[in-house]
Amino acid sequence: MKTFYPRDLSTQEFHGLLQGAVAPRPIAFASTIDTAGNVNLSPFSFFNLFSTNPAILIFSPSRRVRDNTTKHTLQNVLEVPEVVIHVVHFGMVEQMSLASTEYDKGVNEFEKAGFTEVKSNEVKPPRIKEAHVAFECKVNEVKSLGDGGGAGNLVICEVLVAHVNEAILDEEGVIDPRKLDAVARLGGNWYSRASGASLFQIPKPLRTLGIGIDQMPAEIRNSTILSGNNLGRLGNVEAFPSEAEIMKFGQSPEIQEMRIRFQYDQDSMIDHLHLLAKEALDENDVERAWLILLQKGFGDQ
């Protein structure tokens, strides 16, 4: 493990380290306007959701590292404290990147990047027609985090209205991440796409409290076959199967065959049980995985 102290690196070097490590980051594609009516559109990956009631989004247009100048977006929200924050999907990522070009003040990135302006309901900045999700916000506060190059400026936004493309909703009216096809930022020129095989689900921890990894038998907890993720899933059960359930499962042809095959090699028996349990976990069958793992100790069945 290599250790870095900010004081030992240039701001640009540490900036790159932070952006490479704290990733992927959602992107706030922010539309703003100044008092003269000039529209600006720019993406920011220092962004997230921080409250639901009130609905608060925060993004940060940092001061430029190279020359300590500020961005038009920051200047605009200080003049007109309103913004439309769009969620970036894969179908617009190249246009979004083009909009990040540092055009002169007064240049409309909607036009440069080929986006269609739509009049907002509650705020002055327009929104992007091509975006799947857009949040019209008022800016409650802009908090400066410093006056040097690389210093952030927290733009604290309260959502007034949300626009969602119905095409990305599932049958229950909830946003389907597969249809949203969101894009996130990493370090350098790297992005990630939340779609396909990169999407997965994890059951939330039980309110009744899972047993935890610490309560597992040592041979399971210290398995060289089961991963940390496997153990985490196994720990999210309220209780172990009963002895009767374990005994009954032990009568299955699969387990009986293993008992015969490894009757003189207990270590191999354990390894094969762990491999079989891992397959069950890959299929999200936690109950079966536990029944497999707890067969040790019932070799005389």
XYZ file of C-alpha atoms in Angstrom:
301
model
C 0.000 0.000 0.000
C 1.516 3.298 -1.104
C 0.771 6.298 1.111
C 0.294 9.865 -0.123
C 0.061 13.129 1.796
C -1.542 16.097 -0.001
C 1.372 18.304 1.071
C 3.811 16.106 -0.859
C 2.001 16.350 -4.206
C 1.030 19.216 -6.441
C -2.652 20.147 -6.437
C -2.968 18.728 -9.942
C -1.388 15.408 -8.935
C -3.580 14.998 -5.860
C -6.605 16.102 -7.886
C -5.950 13.227 -10.281
C -5.523 10.762 -7.434
C -8.807 11.807 -5.833
C -10.751 11.653 -9.077
C -9.307 8.268 -9.930
C -10.169 6.818 -6.529
C -13.522 8.415 -5.673
C -15.408 6.908 -8.583
C -17.710 6.415 -10.318
C -19.277 9.803 -9.666
C -22.725 10.860 -10.956
C -22.728 13.845 -13.275
C -24.738 17.026 -12.775
C -25.343 18.467 -16.230
C -26.202 21.989 -15.119
C -28.080 24.626 -17.081
C -27.746 28.169 -15.724
C -28.353 31.733 -16.880
C -26.892 35.156 -16.068
C -28.706 38.445 -15.564
C -28.161 39.349 -19.233
C -29.991 36.182 -20.312
C -26.909 34.251 -21.476
C -27.464 30.512 -21.039
C -24.669 28.155 -19.960
C -24.619 24.352 -19.946
C -21.822 22.432 -18.250
C -21.231 19.036 -16.544
C -19.896 18.543 -13.008
C -18.919 15.234 -11.455
C -18.610 16.580 -7.922
C -22.305 15.951 -7.390
C -24.838 13.962 -5.387
C -28.188 13.791 -3.566
C -28.041 14.895 0.069
C -31.626 15.155 1.334
C -35.120 14.082 0.350
C -37.202 16.375 2.565
C -36.294 19.011 1.586
C -35.022 17.611 -1.709
C -31.421 18.828 -1.861
C -28.869 18.251 -4.606
C -25.338 19.633 -4.298
C -22.752 20.056 -7.026
C -19.420 21.815 -6.954
C -17.899 23.940 -9.728
C -14.301 23.978 -8.500
C -11.884 26.786 -9.165
C -9.611 25.794 -12.047
C -6.393 24.181 -10.843
C -4.199 25.667 -13.564
C -5.027 29.363 -13.122
C -7.481 29.653 -10.182
C -10.260 31.113 -12.336
C -13.936 30.384 -11.751
C -16.407 28.801 -14.154
C -19.351 30.510 -15.827
C -21.763 28.207 -13.994
C -20.556 29.495 -10.628
C -20.754 33.095 -11.795
C -24.283 32.516 -13.108
C -25.759 30.946 -9.961
C -24.352 33.834 -7.932
C -26.185 36.244 -10.270
C -29.360 34.186 -10.834
C -29.713 31.552 -8.068
C -31.473 28.944 -10.193
C -30.313 25.842 -12.054
C -31.638 22.833 -13.948
C -29.679 19.661 -13.156
C -29.914 16.863 -15.719
C -28.952 13.221 -15.308
C -26.605 12.125 -18.083
C -27.470 8.964 -20.017
C -25.276 7.107 -22.486
C -27.151 8.423 -25.509
C -25.997 11.977 -24.749
C -22.540 11.464 -23.234
C -20.503 12.677 -26.224
C -22.631 15.820 -26.522
C -22.226 16.369 -22.791
C -18.459 16.093 -23.167
C -18.517 18.638 -25.977
C -20.502 21.018 -23.761
C -17.661 20.913 -21.213
C -15.473 22.841 -23.657
C -14.406 26.162 -22.156
C -16.200 28.425 -24.608
C -16.200 32.182 -24.049
C -18.884 33.668 -21.841
C -22.056 34.257 -23.824
C -21.610 31.154 -26.029
C -24.646 28.880 -25.681
C -23.532 25.275 -25.148
C -27.047 24.060 -26.000
C -26.333 25.164 -29.551
C -22.684 24.035 -29.616
C -23.558 20.544 -28.359
C -26.748 20.224 -30.404
C -29.244 20.029 -27.547
C -32.817 21.297 -27.711
C -33.844 23.968 -25.210
C -37.173 23.501 -23.419
C -38.675 26.253 -21.283
C -38.638 25.338 -17.605
C -41.751 25.494 -15.432
C -40.378 27.232 -12.345
C -36.915 28.614 -13.117
C -35.303 30.821 -15.763
C -32.632 28.431 -17.145
C -33.986 26.126 -19.864
C -33.807 22.350 -19.657
C -32.550 19.769 -22.144
C -35.260 18.021 -24.134
C -33.010 15.011 -24.804
C -32.355 14.308 -21.102
C -34.336 11.507 -19.440
C -34.369 13.291 -16.056
C -34.225 17.000 -15.223
C -34.535 18.747 -11.856
C -35.508 22.403 -11.758
C -33.905 23.893 -8.662
C -33.528 27.073 -6.710
C -30.074 27.694 -5.269
C -30.331 28.009 -1.489
C -26.657 28.700 -0.850
C -23.244 28.753 -2.478
C -20.545 27.775 -0.005
C -16.922 28.434 -0.930
C -14.441 25.835 0.314
C -11.340 27.896 -0.368
C -9.771 30.528 -2.582
C -6.981 28.513 -4.227
C -6.931 26.569 -7.476
C -8.910 23.343 -7.080
C -11.091 24.690 -4.257
C -14.728 23.669 -4.511
C -17.860 25.771 -4.306
C -20.852 23.866 -2.991
C -23.966 24.887 -4.882
C -26.779 23.751 -2.598
C -29.889 23.283 -4.699
C -33.474 22.634 -3.647
C -35.552 20.715 -6.182
C -38.737 22.533 -7.145
C -39.923 20.138 -9.853
C -38.677 16.948 -11.494
C -39.204 15.924 -15.119
C -38.884 12.208 -15.961
C -39.215 10.558 -19.345
C -41.989 7.980 -18.992
C -40.045 5.609 -21.241
C -37.550 4.899 -18.419
C -40.213 3.917 -15.862
C -41.082 0.297 -15.063
C -44.578 -1.149 -14.605
C -44.742 0.241 -11.059
C -43.783 3.759 -12.123
C -40.253 3.504 -10.702
C -37.144 4.458 -12.664
C -35.645 1.339 -14.220
C -31.826 1.663 -14.153
C -31.589 -0.456 -17.305
C -33.702 2.083 -19.167
C -32.064 5.105 -17.532
C -28.667 3.913 -18.857
C -26.844 6.412 -16.643
C -23.242 7.466 -17.153
C -20.762 8.275 -14.382
C -17.329 9.877 -14.262
C -14.025 8.319 -13.266
C -10.502 9.715 -13.458
C -8.798 11.040 -16.590
C -10.829 10.377 -19.724
C -12.660 7.433 -18.179
C -16.421 7.046 -17.753
C -18.617 4.148 -16.706
C -22.011 3.054 -17.940
C -24.652 1.676 -15.546
C -26.195 -0.905 -17.845
C -26.057 -4.549 -18.869
C -23.864 -6.860 -16.828
C -22.622 -3.965 -14.677
C -26.048 -3.745 -12.991
C -26.768 -6.042 -10.063
C -28.985 -6.155 -6.988
C -28.134 -6.801 -3.330
C -30.891 -7.452 -0.776
C -30.945 -4.740 1.892
C -29.832 -5.781 5.404
C -32.619 -7.343 7.424
C -34.426 -5.057 9.857
C -34.575 -8.088 12.143
C -30.740 -8.100 12.052
C -28.638 -10.578 10.118
C -26.460 -13.055 11.991
C -23.288 -11.434 10.672
C -20.043 -13.037 9.568
C -18.725 -13.202 13.116
C -21.375 -15.801 14.074
C -20.450 -18.236 11.314
C -18.496 -21.446 11.973
C -14.770 -20.791 11.610
C -14.366 -23.096 8.601
C -16.957 -21.036 6.712
C -15.717 -17.672 7.940
C -12.136 -18.552 6.962
C -12.988 -20.323 3.710
C -10.465 -19.999 0.889
C -13.276 -20.555 -1.623
C -16.025 -18.228 -0.435
C -15.375 -14.548 -1.130
C -16.039 -11.602 1.156
C -19.136 -10.876 -0.928
C -20.303 -14.465 -0.453
C -19.869 -14.183 3.307
C -21.676 -10.841 3.359
C -24.686 -12.390 1.631
C -24.607 -15.395 3.974
C -24.501 -13.081 6.988
C -27.733 -11.387 5.937
C -30.014 -14.123 7.302
C -31.954 -13.972 10.523
C -31.039 -17.486 11.676
C -29.288 -20.673 10.602
C -31.431 -23.483 9.170
C -32.706 -25.890 11.795
C -30.953 -29.185 12.427
C -33.989 -30.997 11.004
C -33.752 -28.978 7.769
C -30.032 -29.681 7.502
C -30.579 -33.410 8.120
C -33.326 -33.587 5.515
C -31.211 -31.796 2.905
C -28.363 -34.180 3.681
C -30.459 -37.043 2.334
C -30.454 -35.571 -1.181
C -28.707 -37.735 -3.827
C -26.165 -34.979 -4.490
C -25.002 -34.802 -0.879
C -25.127 -38.569 -0.413
C -22.910 -39.045 -3.469
C -20.406 -36.576 -2.042
C -20.377 -38.387 1.293
C -19.456 -41.629 -0.421
C -16.909 -40.031 -2.734
C -15.110 -38.171 0.059
C -15.713 -40.508 2.988
C -11.961 -40.714 3.619
C -11.112 -37.114 2.750
C -12.974 -34.644 4.946
C -10.989 -31.636 3.682
C -12.004 -32.335 0.072
C -15.584 -32.799 1.223
C -15.548 -29.338 2.803
C -13.990 -27.756 -0.299
C -16.636 -29.280 -2.560
C -19.428 -28.193 -0.231
C -18.064 -24.648 -0.354
C -17.851 -24.744 -4.149
C -21.415 -26.009 -4.365
C -22.591 -23.312 -1.928
C -20.819 -20.670 -3.988
C -22.787 -21.809 -7.046
C -26.016 -21.490 -5.048
C -25.049 -17.962 -3.975
C -24.317 -17.029 -7.579
C -27.933 -18.033 -8.251
C -29.115 -15.945 -5.259
C -30.246 -19.072 -3.395
C -28.966 -18.238 0.095
C -31.157 -20.815 1.839
C -29.732 -23.644 -0.244
C -26.191 -22.330 0.266
C -26.593 -22.535 4.035
C -28.046 -26.025 3.865
C -25.010 -27.091 1.827
C -22.441 -25.417 4.066
C -23.817 -26.865 7.281
C -23.529 -30.485 6.126
C -20.227 -30.871 7.939
C -20.800 -32.669 11.187
C -23.523 -34.870 9.766
C -21.193 -37.374 8.110
C -22.753 -40.297 9.956
C -26.197 -39.747 8.382
